[in-house]
Short mmCIF file of C-alpha atoms in Angstrom, two decimals:
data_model
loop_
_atom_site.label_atom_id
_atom_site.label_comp_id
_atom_site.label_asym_id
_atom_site.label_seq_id
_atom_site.Cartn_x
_atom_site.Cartn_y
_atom_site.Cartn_z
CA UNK A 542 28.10 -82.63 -97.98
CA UNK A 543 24.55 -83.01 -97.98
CA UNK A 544 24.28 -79.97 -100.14
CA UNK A 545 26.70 -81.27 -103.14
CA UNK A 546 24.87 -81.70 -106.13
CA UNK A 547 21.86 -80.59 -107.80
CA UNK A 548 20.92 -82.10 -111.44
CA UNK A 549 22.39 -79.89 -113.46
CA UNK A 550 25.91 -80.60 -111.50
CA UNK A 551 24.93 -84.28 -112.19
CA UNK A 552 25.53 -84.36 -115.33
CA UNK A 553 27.98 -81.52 -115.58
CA UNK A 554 29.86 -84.82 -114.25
CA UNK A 555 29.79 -86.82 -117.11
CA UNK A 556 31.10 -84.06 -119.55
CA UNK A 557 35.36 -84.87 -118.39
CA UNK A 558 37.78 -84.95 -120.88
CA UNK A 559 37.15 -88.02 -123.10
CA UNK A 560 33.49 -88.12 -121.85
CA UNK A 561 32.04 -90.48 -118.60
CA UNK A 562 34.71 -92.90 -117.66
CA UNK A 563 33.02 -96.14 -117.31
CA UNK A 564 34.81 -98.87 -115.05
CA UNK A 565 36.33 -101.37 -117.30
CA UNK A 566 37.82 -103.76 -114.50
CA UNK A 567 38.80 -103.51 -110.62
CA UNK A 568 41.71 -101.31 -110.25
CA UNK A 569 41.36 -99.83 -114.06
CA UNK A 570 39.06 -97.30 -116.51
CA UNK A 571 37.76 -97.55 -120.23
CA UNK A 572 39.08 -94.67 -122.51
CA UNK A 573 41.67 -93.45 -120.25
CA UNK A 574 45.27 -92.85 -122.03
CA UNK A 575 47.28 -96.41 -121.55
CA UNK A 576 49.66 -95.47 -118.96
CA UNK A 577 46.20 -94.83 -116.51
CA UNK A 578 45.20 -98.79 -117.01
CA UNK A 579 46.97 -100.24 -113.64
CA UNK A 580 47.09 -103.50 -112.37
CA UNK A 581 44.74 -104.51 -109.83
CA UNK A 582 47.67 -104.35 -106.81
CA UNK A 583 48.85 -101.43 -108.64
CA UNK A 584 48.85 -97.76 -108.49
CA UNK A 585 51.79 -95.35 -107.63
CA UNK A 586 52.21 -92.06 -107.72
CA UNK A 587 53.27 -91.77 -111.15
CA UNK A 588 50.69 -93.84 -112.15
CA UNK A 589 48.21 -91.65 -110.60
CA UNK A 590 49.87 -89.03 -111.84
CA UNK A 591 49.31 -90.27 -115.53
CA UNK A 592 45.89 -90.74 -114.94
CA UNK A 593 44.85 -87.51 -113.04
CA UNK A 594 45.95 -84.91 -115.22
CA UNK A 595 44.82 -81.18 -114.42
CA UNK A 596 42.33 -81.28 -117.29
CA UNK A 597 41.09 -84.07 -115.17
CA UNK A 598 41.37 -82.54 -111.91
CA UNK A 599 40.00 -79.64 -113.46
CA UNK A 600 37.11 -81.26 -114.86
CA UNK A 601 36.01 -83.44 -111.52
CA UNK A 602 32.87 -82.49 -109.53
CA UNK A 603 31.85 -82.76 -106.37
CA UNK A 604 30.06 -85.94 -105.40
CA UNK A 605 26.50 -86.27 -105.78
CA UNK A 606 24.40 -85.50 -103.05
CA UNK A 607 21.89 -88.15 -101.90
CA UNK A 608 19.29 -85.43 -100.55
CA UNK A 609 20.29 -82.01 -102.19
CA UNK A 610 19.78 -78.68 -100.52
CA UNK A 611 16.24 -77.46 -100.92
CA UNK A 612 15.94 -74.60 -103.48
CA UNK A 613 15.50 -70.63 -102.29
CA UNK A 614 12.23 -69.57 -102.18
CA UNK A 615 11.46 -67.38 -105.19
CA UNK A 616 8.54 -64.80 -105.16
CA UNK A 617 6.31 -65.92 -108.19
CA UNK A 618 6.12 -63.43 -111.43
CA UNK A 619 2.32 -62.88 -112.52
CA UNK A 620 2.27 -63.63 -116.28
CA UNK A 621 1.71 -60.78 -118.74
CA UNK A 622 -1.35 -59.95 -120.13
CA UNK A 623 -1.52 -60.27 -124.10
CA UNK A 624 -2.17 -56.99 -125.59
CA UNK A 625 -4.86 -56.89 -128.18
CA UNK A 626 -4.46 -57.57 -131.94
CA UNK A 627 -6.50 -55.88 -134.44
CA UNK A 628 -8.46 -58.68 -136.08
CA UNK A 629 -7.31 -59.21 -139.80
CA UNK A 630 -9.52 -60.14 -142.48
CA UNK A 631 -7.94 -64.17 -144.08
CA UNK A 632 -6.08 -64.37 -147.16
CA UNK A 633 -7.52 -66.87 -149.24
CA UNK A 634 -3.96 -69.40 -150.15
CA UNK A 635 -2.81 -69.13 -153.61
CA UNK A 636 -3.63 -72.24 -155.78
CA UNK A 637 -0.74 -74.54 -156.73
CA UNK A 638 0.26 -73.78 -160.59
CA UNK A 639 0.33 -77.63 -161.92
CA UNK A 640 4.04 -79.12 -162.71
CA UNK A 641 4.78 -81.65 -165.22
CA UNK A 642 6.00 -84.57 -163.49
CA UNK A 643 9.79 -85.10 -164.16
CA UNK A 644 10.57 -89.01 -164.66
CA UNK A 645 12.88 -90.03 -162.48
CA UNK A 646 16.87 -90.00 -163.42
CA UNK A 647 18.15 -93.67 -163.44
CA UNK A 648 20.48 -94.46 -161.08
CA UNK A 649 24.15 -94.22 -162.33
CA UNK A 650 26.45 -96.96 -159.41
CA UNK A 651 30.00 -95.67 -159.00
CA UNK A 652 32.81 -97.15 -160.91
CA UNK A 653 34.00 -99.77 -158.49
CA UNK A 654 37.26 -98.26 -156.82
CA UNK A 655 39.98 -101.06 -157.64
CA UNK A 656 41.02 -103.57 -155.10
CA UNK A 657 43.57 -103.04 -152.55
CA UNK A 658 46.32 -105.61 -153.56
CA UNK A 659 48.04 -107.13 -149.96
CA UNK A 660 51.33 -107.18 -149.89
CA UNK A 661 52.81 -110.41 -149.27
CA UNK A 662 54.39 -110.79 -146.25
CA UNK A 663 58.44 -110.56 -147.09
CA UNK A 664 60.09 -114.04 -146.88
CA UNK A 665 63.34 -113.77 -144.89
CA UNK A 666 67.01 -114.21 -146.71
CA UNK A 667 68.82 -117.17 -145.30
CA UNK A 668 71.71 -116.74 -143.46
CA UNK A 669 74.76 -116.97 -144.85
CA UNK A 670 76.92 -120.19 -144.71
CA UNK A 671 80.37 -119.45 -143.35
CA UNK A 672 83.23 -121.57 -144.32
CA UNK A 673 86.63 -121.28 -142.90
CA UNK A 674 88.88 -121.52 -145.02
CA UNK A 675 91.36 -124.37 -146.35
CA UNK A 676 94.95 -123.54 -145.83
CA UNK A 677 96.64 -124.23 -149.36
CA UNK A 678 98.53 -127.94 -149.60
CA UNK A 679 102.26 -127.68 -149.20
CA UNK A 680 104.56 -129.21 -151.68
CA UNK A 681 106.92 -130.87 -149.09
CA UNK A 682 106.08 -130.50 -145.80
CA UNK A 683 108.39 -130.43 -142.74
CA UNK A 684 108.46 -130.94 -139.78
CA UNK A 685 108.30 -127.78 -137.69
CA UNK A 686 110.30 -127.90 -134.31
CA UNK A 687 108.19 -128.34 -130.76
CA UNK A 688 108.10 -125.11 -128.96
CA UNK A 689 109.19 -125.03 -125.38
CA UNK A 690 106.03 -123.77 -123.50
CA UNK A 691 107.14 -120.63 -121.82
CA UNK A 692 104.72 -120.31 -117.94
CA UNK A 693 102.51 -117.92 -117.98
CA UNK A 694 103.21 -115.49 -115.04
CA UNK A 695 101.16 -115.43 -111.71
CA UNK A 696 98.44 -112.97 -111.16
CA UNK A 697 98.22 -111.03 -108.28
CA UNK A 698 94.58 -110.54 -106.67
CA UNK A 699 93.41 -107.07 -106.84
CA UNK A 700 90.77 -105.03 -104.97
CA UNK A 701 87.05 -106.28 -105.57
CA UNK A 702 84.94 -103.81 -107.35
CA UNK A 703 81.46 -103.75 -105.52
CA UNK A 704 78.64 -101.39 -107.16
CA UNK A 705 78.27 -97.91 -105.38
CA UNK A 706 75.76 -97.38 -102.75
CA UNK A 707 72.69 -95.40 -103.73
CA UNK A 708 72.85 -91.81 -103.02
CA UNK A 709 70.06 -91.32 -100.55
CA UNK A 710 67.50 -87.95 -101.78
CA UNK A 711 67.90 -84.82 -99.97
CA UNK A 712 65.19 -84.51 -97.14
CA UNK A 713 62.28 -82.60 -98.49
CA UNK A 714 62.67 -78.82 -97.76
CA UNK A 715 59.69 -77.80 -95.62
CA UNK A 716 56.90 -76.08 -96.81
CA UNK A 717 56.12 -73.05 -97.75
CA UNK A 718 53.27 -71.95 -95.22
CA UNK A 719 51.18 -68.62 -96.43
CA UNK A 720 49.73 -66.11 -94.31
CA UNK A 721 46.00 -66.56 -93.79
CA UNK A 722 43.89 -63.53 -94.91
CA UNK A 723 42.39 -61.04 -92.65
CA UNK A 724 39.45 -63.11 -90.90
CA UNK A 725 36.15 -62.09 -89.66
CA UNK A 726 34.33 -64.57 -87.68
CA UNK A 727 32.00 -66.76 -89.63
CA UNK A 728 32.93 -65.02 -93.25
CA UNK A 729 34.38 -66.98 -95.30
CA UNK A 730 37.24 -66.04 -97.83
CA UNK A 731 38.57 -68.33 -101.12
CA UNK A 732 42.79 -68.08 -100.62
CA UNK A 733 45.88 -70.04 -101.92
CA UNK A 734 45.23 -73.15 -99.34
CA UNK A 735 47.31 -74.37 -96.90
CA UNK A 736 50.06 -77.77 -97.53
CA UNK A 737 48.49 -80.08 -94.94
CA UNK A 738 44.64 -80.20 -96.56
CA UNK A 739 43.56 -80.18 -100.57
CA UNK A 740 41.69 -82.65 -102.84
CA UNK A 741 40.99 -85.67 -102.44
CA UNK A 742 40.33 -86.95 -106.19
CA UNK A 743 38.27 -90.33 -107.47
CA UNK A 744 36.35 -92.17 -109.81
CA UNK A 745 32.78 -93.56 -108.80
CA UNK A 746 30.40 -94.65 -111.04
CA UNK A 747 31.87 -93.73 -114.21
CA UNK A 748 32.71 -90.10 -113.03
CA UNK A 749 35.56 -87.86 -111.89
CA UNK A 750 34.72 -86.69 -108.22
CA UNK A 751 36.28 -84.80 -105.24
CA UNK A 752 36.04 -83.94 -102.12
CA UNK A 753 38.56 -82.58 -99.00
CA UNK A 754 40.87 -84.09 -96.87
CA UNK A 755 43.90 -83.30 -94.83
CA UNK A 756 47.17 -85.26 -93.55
CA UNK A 757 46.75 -86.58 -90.08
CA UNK A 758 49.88 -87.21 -88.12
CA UNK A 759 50.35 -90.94 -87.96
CA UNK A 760 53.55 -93.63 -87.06
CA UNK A 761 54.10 -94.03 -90.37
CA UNK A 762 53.50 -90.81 -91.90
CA UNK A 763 50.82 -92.00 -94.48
CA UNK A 764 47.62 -91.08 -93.45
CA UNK A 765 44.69 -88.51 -94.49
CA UNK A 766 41.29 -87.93 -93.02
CA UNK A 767 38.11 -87.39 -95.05
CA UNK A 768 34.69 -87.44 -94.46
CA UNK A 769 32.83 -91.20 -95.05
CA UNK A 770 30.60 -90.65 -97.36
CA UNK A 771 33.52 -89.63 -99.83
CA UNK A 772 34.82 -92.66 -100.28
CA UNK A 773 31.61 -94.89 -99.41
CA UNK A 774 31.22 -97.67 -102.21
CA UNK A 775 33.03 -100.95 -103.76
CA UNK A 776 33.38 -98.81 -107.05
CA UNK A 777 35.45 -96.25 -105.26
CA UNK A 778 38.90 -96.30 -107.76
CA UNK A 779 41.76 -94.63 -108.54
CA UNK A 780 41.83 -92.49 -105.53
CA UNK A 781 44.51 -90.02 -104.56
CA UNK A 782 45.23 -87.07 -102.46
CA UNK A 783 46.67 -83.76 -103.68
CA UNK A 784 48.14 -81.14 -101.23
CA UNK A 785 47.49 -77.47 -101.35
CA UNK A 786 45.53 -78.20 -104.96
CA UNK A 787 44.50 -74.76 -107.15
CA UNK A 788 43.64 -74.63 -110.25
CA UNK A 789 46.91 -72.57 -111.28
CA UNK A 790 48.78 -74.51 -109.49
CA UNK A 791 47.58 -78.37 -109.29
CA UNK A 792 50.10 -79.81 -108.03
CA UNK A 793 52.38 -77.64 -105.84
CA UNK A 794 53.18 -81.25 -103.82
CA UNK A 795 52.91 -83.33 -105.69
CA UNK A 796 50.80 -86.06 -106.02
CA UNK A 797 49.87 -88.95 -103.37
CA UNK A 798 48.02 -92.33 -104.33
CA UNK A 799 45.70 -93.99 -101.84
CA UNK A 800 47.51 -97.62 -101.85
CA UNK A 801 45.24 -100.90 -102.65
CA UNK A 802 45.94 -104.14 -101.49
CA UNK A 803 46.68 -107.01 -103.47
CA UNK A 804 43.04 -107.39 -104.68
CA UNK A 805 42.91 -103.70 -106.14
CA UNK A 806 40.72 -102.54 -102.74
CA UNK A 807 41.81 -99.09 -101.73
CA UNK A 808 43.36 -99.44 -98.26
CA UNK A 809 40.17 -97.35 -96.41
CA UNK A 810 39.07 -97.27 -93.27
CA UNK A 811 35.28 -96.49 -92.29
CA UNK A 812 33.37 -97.88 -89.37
CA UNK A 813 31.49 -100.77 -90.63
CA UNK A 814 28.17 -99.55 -88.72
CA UNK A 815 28.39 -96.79 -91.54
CA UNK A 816 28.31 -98.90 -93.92
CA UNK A 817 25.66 -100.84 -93.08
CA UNK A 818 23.15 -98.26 -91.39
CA UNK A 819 23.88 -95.88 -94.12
CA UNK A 820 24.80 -92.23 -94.06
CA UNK A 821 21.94 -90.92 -92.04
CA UNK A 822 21.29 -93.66 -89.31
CA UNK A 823 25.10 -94.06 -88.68
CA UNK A 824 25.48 -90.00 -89.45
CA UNK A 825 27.65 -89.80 -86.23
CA UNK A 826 30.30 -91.79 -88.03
CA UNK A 827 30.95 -90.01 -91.16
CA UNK A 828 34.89 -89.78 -90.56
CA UNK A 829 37.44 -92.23 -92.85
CA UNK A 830 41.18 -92.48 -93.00
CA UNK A 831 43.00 -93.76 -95.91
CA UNK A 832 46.63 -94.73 -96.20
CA UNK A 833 48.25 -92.85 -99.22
CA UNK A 834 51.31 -94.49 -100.61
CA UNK A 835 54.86 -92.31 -101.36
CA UNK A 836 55.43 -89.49 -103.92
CA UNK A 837 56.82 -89.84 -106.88
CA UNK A 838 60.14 -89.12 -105.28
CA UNK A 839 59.45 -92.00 -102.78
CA UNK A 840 58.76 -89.73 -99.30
CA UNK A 841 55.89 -90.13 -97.22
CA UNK A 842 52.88 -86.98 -97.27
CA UNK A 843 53.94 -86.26 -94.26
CA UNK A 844 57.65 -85.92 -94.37
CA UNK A 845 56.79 -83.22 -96.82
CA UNK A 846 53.52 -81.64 -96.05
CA UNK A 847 53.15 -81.65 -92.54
CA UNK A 848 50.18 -83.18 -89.95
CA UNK A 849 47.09 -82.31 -88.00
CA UNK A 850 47.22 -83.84 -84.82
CA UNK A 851 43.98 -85.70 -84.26
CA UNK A 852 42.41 -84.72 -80.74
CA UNK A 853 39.25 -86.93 -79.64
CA UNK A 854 37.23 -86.03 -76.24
CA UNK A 855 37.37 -82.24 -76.71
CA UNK A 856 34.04 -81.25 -76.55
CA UNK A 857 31.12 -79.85 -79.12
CA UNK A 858 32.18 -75.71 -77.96
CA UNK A 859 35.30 -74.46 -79.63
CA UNK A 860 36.01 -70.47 -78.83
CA UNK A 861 37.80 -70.69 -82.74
CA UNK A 862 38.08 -73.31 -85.18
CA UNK A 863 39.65 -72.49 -88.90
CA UNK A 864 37.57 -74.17 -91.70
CA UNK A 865 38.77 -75.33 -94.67
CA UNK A 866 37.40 -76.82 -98.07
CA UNK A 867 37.57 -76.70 -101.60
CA UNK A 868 34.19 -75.71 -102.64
CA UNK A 869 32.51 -77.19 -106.02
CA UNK A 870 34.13 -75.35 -108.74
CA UNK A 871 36.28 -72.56 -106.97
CA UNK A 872 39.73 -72.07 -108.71
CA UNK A 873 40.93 -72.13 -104.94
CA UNK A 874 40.32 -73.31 -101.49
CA UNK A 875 37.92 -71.64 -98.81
CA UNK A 876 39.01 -70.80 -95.18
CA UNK A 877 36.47 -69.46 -92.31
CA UNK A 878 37.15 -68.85 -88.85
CA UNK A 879 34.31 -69.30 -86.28
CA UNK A 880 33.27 -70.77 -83.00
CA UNK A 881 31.45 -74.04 -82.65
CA UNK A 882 28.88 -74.99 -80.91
CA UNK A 883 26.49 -78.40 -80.02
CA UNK A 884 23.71 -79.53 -82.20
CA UNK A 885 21.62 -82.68 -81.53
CA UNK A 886 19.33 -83.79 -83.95
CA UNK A 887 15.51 -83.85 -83.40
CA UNK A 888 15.20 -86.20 -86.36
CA UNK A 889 14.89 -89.36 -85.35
CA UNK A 890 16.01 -90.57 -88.79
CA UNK A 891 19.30 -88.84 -88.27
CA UNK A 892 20.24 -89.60 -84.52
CA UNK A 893 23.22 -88.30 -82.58
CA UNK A 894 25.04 -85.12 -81.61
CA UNK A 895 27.44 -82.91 -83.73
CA UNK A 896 29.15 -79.66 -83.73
CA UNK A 897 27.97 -77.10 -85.71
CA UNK A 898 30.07 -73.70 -87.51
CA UNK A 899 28.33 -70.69 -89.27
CA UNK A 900 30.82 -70.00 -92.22
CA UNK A 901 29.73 -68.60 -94.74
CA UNK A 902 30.46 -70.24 -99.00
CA UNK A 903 31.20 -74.02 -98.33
CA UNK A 904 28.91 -75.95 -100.61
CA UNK A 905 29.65 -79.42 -102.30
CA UNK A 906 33.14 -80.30 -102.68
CA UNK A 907 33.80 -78.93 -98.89
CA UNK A 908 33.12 -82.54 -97.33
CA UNK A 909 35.72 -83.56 -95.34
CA UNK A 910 37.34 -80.66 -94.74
CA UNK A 911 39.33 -80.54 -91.78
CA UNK A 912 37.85 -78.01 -88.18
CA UNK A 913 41.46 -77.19 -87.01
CA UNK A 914 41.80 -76.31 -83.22
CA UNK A 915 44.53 -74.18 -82.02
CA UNK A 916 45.80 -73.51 -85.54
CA UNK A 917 49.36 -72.35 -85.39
CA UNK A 918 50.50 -70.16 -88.96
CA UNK A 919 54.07 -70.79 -88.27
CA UNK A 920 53.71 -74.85 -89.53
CA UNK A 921 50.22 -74.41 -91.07
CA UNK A 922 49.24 -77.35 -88.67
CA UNK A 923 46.33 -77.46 -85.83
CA UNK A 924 44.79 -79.80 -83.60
CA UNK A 925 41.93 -81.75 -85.97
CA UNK A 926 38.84 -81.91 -84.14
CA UNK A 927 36.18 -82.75 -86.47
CA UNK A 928 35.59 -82.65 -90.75
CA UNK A 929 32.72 -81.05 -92.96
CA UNK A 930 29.83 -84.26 -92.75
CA UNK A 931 27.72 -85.79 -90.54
CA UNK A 932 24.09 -84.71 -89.80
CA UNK A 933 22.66 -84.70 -93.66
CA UNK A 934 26.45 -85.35 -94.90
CA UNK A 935 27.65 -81.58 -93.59
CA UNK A 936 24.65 -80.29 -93.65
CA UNK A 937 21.59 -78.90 -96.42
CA UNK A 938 22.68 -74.97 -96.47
CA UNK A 939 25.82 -73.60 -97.87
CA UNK A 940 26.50 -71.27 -94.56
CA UNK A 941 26.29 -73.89 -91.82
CA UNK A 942 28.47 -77.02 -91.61
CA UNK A 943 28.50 -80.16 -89.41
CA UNK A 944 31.21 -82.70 -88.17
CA UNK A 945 30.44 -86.08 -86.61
CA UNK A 946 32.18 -85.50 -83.09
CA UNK A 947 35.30 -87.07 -82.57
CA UNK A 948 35.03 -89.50 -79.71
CA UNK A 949 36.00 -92.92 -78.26
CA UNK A 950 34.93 -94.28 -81.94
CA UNK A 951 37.04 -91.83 -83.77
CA UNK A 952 39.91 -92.81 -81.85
CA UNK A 953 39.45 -96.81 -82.39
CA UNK A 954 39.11 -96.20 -86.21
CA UNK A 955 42.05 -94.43 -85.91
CA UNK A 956 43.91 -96.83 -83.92
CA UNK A 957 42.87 -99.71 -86.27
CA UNK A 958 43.89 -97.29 -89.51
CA UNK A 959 47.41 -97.08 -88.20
CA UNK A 960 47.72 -100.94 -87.37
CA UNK A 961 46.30 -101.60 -90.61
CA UNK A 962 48.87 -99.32 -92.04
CA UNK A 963 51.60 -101.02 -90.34
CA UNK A 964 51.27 -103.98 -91.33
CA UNK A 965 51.06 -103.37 -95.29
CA UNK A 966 54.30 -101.73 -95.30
#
């Protein structure tokens, strides 16, 4: 969102564990423990695992904004007026009392520590020379008898031993949906999150971001939907999505790496008008999908989360759409229910048309966060219909949020995500 950084948040991000994490290579990052340095193709789930850690996690910030919310206004405090001082009459400074110069000590050098001696490298034994040994002359030899080979009897064929099949894993159990709290419309409440949405976790530039995404339902079963500008950038690395993320709990999930192809590229999908127009002219297009590779167990996100059903064509007016984001540094997740409404842009910098939600408490780290239609609490699953971004990146106050509209463009970037997907597997 628009409204995800100010300076101070800025360089909050370069104080992670083990300080800023500059890029040492595609696909890899300087300082990070050696089971986090992957291979360019490279990066499962227990690789990503190794490298995101929930000091890590902990420690990431929301991305930098590129125009930050404008401050509050803040009445102005009149100085204070100095109270008067009773003049004092100047106290004339002591004279110095004169000191006999002390010559200076000569210099005593340190008894030179003695010399490490190396130790030779050891030379290796040689190995032993075996001899068999001689059998002992005989006085008078004779000659022995010749033995009547005796045939050795025939072998019946048994049964071929083959290796045993793999045991396949038990299905994953579904999951545990919570009740959402008591709502009222356009207050938002922090609560324990839901399976199908969490983190979304990255390194750009040198620091640990995040921002929030949710598991679309796909063919294959790999796919989550985020808001553009999160994962704008060729330096975007190490990127992977964690369910249902707290901070008690980081990983209730498990963990689920966004797969790169064999050049290290994380397999992404954003219009390429976006890319090239940038986030305001092409603001109508803020929406990505990324294909996320298996757990550590080897199942699919959505075999054990769960997945929105993406809806395009449904309009800008919603009667009730439930919000949800993980704002900046909240422990927990945030989730808002309100009704939606159309908002066209009179800048002419930021063209296009986009719905709008009052919720109150989603600030940086919300972007991408899914607007769930017809949300139904028994499988913690709704109808997707738009994610925190767009106009100004989600927009520049805390209590309002935007969502590029989800039309026939949405639908082809989906369609070409899910062919794309396909055809890596």
């Amino acid at each position: 969102m628009r409204r995800t950084l100010t300076m101070a948040v800025v360089a909050a991000a370069l104080l992670v564990p083990g300080g800023p994490l500059p890029m040492a290579a595609t696909g890899s990052v300087a300082g990070a423990a050696p089971a986090a340095t992957v291979a360019a193709g490279r990066w499962t789930a227990r690789e990503a695992r190794s490298f995101w850690s929930a000091e890590r996690m902990a420690s990431a910030v929301p991305l930098p904004s590129v125009h930050p919310a404008p401050p509050e206004p803040v009445d102005p405090v009149p100085p204070a007026e100095p109270e008067p001082v009773d003049p004092v009459d100047p106290v004339p400074p002591a004279e110095p009392e004169p000191v006999d110069p002390v010559p200076p000590a000569e210099p005593t050098l340190p008894d030179p520590a003695p010399g490490a001696t190396p130790i030779p490298a050891a030379t290796p034994a040689p190995p032993p020379v075996v001899t068999e040994p001689l059998p002992a002359p005989s006085a008078s030899p004779a000659a022995a008898p010749t033995p009547t080979p005796t045939p050795a009897p025939a072998m019946k064929p048994g049964p071929t031993r083959t290796a045993p099949a793999p045991v396949p894993l038990p299905a994953p159990a579904p999951p545990v949906v919570p009740r959402l709290p008591a709502l009222t419309a356009g207050i938002g409440q922090n609560f324990d999150g839901i399976p199908v949405a969490g983190r979304m976790f990255l390194v750009k530039g040198g620091g640990a971001y995040f921002c929030t995404a949710s598991v679309v339902s796909s063919p294959g079963r790999n796919l989550v939907l985020t808001a553009a500008h999160c994962l704008l950038g060729s330096d975007t690395q190490q990127v992977a999505f964690v369910p249902k993320y707290t901070k008690a709990k980081p990983q209730p999930y498990g963990m689920f790496p966004v797969v790169r192809d064999a050049a290290g590229r994380s397999r992404i999908w954003i219009d390429p008008r976006y890319r090239s127009r940038g986030v305001d002219r092409a603001a109508a297009l803020d929406v990505a999908f990324a294909q996320v590779g298996p757990d550590a167990r080897g199942f699919p996100v959505e075999s054990v989360v769960g997945g929105n059903r993406l809806v395009t064509g449904a309009g800008y007016a919603h009667a009730r759409i439930t919000l949800i984001g993980h704002p900046s540094s909240a422990a927990r997740p945030r989730v808002c229910a309100n009704r939606t409404t159309k908002f066209t842009s009179s800048d002419a910098q930021i063209p296009g048309s986009f719905l709008r939600i009052n919720c109150t408490g989603y600030p940086g780290g919300t972007s991408g966060g899914p607007f769930l239609n017809r949300y139904d609490a028994r499988t913690g699953t709704g109808d997707v219909v738009g994610v925190i971004g767009g106009w100004k990146t989600g927009g520049d106050r805390t209590d309002t949020s935007y969502s590029s509209y989800f039309g026939a463009d949405i639908r082809k970037l989906y369609e070409k995500a899910v062919a794309g997907a396909k055809a890596a597997r």
